[in-house]
Short mmCIF file of N, CA and C in Angstrom, two decimals:
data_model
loop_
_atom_site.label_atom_id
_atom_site.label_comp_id
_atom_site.label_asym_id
_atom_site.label_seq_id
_atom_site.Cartn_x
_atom_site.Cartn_y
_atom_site.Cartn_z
N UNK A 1 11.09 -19.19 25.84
CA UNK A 1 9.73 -18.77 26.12
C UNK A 1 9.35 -19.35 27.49
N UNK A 2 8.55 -18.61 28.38
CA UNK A 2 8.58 -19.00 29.62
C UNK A 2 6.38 -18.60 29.87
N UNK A 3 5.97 -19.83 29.87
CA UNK A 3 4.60 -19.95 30.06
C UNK A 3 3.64 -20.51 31.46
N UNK A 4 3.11 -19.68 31.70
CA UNK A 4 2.30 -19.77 33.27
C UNK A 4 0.96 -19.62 32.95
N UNK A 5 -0.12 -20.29 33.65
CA UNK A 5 -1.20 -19.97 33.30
C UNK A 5 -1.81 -18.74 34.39
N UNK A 6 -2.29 -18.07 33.99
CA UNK A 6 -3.32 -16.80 34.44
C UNK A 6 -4.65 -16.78 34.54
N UNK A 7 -5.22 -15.51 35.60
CA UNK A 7 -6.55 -15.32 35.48
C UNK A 7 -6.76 -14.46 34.63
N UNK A 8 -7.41 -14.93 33.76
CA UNK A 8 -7.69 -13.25 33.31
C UNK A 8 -9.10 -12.61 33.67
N UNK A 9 -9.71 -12.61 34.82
CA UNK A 9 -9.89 -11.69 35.38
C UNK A 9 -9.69 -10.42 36.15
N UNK A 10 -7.86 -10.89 36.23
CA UNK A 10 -7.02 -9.46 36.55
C UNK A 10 -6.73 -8.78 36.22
N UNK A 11 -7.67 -8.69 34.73
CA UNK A 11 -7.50 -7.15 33.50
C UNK A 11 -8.62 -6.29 34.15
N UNK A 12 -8.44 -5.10 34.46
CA UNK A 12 -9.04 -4.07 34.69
C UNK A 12 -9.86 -2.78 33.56
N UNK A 13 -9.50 -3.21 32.65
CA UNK A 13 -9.32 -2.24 31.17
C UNK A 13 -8.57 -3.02 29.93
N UNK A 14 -9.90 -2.84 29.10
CA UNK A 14 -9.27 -3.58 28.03
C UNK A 14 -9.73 -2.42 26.74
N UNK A 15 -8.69 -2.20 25.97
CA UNK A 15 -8.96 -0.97 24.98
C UNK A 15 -9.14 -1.79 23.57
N UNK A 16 -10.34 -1.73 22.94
CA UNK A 16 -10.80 -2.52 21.22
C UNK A 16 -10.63 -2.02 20.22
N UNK A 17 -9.77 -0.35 20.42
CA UNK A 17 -9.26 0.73 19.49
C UNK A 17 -7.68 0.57 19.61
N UNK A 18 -7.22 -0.27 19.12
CA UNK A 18 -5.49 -0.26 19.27
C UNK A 18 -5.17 0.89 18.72
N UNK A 19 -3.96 1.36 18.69
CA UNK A 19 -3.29 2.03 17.82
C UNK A 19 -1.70 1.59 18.24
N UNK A 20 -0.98 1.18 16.75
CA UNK A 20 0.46 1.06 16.62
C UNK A 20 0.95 2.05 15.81
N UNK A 21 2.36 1.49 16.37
CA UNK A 21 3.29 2.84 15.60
C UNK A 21 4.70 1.69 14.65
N UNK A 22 4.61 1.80 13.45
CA UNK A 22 5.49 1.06 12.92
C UNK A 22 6.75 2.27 12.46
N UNK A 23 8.48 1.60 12.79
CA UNK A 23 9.17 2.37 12.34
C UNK A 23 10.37 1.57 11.29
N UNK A 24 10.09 2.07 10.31
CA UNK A 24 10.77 1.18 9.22
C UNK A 24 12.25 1.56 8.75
N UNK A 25 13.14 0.71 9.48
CA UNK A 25 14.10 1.32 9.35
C UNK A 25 14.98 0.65 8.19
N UNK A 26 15.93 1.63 7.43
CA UNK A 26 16.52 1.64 6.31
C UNK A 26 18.17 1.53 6.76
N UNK A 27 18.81 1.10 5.93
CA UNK A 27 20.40 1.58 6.26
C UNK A 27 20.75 2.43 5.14
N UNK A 28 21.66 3.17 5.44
CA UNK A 28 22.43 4.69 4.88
C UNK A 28 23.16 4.23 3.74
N UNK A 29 23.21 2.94 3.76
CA UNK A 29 24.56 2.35 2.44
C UNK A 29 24.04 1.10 2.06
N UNK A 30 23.93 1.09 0.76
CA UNK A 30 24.29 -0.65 0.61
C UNK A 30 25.17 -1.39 1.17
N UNK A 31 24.35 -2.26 1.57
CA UNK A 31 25.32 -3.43 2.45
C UNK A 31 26.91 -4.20 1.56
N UNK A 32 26.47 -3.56 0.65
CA UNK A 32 27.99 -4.57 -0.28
C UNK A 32 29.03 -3.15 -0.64
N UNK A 33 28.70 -2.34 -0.24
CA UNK A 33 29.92 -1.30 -0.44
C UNK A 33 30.35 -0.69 1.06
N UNK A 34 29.76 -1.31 2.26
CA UNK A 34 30.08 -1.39 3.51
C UNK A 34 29.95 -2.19 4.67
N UNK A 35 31.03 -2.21 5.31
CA UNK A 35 31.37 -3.55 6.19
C UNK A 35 29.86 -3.29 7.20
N UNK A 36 29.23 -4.82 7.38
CA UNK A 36 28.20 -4.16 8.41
C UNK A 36 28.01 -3.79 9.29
N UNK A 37 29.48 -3.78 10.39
CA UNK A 37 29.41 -3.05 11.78
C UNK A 37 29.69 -1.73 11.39
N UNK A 38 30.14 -1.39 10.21
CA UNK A 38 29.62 0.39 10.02
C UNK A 38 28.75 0.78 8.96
N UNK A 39 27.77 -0.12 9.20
CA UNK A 39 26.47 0.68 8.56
C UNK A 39 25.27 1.24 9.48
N UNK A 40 25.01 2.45 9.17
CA UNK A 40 24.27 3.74 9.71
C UNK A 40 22.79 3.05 9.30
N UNK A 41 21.70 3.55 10.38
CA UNK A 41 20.51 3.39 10.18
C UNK A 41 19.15 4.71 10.28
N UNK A 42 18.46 4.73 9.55
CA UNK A 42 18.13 5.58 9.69
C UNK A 42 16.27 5.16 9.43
N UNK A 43 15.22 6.01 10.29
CA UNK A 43 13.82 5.45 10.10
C UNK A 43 12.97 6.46 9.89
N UNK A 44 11.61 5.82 9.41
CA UNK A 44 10.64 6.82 9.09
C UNK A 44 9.50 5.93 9.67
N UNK A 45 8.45 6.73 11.19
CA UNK A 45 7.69 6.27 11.75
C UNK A 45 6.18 6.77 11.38
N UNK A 46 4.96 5.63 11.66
CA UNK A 46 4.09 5.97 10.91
C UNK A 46 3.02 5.03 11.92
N UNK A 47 1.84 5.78 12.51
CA UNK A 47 0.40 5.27 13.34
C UNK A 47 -0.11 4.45 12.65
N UNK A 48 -0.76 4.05 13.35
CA UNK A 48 -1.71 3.13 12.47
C UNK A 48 -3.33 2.82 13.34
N UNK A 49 -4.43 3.24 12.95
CA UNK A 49 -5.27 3.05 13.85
C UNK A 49 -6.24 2.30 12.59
N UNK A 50 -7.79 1.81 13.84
CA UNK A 50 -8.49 0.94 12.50
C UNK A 50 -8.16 -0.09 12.16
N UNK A 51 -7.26 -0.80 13.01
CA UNK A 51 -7.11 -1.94 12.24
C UNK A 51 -6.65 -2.98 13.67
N UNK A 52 -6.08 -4.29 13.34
CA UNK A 52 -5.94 -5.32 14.15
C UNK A 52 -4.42 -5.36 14.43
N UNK A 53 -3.90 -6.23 15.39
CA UNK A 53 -2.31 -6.29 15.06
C UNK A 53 -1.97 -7.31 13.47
N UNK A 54 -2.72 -8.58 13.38
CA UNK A 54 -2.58 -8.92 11.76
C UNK A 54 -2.01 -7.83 10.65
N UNK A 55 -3.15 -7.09 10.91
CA UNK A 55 -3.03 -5.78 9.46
C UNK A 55 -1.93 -5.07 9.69
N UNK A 56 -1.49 -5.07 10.76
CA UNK A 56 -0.30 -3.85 11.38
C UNK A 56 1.02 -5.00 10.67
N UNK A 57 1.26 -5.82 10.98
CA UNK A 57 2.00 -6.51 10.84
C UNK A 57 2.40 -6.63 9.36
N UNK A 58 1.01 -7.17 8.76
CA UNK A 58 1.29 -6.66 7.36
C UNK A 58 1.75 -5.58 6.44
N UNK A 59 1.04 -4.99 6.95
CA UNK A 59 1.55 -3.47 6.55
C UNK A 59 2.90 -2.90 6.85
N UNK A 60 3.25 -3.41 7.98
CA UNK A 60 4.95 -3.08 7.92
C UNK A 60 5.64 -4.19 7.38
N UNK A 61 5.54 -5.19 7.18
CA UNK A 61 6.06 -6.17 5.94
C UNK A 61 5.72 -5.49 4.31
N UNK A 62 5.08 -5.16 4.21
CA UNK A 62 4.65 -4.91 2.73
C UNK A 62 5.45 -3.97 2.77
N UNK A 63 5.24 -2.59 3.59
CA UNK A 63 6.05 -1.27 3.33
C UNK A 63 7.64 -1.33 4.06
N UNK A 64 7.90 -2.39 4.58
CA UNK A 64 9.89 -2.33 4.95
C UNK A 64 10.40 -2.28 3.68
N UNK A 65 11.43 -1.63 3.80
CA UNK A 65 12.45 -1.10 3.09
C UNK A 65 13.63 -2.38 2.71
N UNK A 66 13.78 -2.18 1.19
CA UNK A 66 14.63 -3.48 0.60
C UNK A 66 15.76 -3.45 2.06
N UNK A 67 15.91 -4.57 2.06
CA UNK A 67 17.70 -4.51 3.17
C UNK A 67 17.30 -4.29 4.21
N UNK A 68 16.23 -3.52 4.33
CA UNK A 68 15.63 -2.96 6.03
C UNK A 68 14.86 -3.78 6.96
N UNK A 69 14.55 -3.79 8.05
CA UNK A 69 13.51 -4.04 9.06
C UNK A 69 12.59 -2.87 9.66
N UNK A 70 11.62 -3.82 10.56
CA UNK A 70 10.64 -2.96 11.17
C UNK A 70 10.00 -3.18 12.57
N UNK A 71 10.27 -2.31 13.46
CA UNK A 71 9.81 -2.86 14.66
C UNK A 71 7.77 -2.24 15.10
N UNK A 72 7.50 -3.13 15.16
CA UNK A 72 6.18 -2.98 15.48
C UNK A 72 5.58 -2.69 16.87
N UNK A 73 5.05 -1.27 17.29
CA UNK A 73 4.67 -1.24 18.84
C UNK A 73 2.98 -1.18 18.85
N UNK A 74 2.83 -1.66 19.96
CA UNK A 74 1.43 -1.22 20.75
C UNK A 74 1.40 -0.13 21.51
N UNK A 75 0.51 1.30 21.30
CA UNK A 75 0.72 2.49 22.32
C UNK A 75 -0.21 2.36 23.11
N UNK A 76 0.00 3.30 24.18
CA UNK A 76 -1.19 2.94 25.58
C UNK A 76 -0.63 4.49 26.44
N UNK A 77 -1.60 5.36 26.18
CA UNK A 77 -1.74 6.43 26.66
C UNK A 77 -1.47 6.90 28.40
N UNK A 78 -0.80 6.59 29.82
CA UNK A 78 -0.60 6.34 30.59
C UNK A 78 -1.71 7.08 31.24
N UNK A 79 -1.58 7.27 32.81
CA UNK A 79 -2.36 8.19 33.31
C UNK A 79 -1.42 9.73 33.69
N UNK A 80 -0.30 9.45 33.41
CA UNK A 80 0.59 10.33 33.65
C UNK A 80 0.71 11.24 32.42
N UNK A 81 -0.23 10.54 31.72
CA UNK A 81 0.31 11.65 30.12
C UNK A 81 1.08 11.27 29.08
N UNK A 82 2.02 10.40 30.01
CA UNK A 82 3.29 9.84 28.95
C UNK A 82 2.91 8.43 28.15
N UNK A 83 3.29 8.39 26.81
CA UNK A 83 3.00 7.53 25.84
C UNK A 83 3.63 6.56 26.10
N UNK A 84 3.45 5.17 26.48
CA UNK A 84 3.93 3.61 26.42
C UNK A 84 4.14 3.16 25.20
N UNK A 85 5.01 3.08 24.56
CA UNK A 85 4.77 2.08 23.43
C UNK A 85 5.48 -0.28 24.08
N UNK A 86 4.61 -0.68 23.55
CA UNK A 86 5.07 -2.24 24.05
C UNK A 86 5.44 -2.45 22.57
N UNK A 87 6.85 -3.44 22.25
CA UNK A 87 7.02 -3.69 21.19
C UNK A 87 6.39 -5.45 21.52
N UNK A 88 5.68 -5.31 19.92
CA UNK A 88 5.29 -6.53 19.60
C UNK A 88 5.85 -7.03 18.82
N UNK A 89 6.78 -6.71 17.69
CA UNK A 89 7.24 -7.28 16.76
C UNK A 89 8.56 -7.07 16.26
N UNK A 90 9.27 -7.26 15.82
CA UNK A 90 10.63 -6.46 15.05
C UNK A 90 11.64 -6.18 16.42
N UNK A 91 12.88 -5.48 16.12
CA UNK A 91 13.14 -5.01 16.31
C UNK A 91 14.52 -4.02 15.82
N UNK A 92 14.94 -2.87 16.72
CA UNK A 92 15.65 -1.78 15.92
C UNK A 92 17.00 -2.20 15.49
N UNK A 93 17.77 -2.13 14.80
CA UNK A 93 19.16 -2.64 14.21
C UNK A 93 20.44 -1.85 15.08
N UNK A 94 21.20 -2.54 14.78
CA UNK A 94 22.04 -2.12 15.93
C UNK A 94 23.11 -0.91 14.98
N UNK A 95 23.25 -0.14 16.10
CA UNK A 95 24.08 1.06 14.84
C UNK A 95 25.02 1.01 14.71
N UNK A 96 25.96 1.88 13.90
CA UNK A 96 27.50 1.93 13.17
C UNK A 96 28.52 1.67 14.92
N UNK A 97 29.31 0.44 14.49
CA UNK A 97 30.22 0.40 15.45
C UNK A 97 30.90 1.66 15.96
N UNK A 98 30.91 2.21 17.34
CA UNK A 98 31.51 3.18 18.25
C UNK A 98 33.18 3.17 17.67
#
């Protein structure tokens, strides 16, 4: 971890309506009937508005999948149109060995 102190007066825009996107990913096999560099992953993604990152967090803990993980993002609408997501939490599993 690498810590500096800041102004934070150099925020320009600050948005009090988050919205995350949690994607809860599952594997294709039980882990005991396959070696784990060839187990397949597969996810089901889901918004979340109304709420705080706490609740987000929770909520993809409560709803991950037995055996599974969940990576948690922050979205941020660009000016270009294109969707940012920042991951805050989790992240994606690495897939079936090449």
């Amino acid at each position: 971890m690498r810590i500096r102190p800041v102004d934070e007066r150099d925020v320009s825009v600050e948005d009090d309506h988050p919205v995350f996107r949690v994607h809860l990913w599952s594997p294709t096999a039980p882990a005991a009937q396959v070696p784990p560099e060839r187990i397949g992953w597969w996810n089901d993604s889901y918004e979340l508005r109304e709420c705080d990152v706490h609740d987000a967090i929770a909520w993809a803990q409560d709803n991950s999948p037995e055996d599974g993980r969940y990576v948690l993002q922050a979205c941020h609408r660009r000016e270009d149109g294109h969707l940012a997501a920042i991951v805050l939490a989790g992240r994606e599993p690495a897939g079936p060995a090449a």
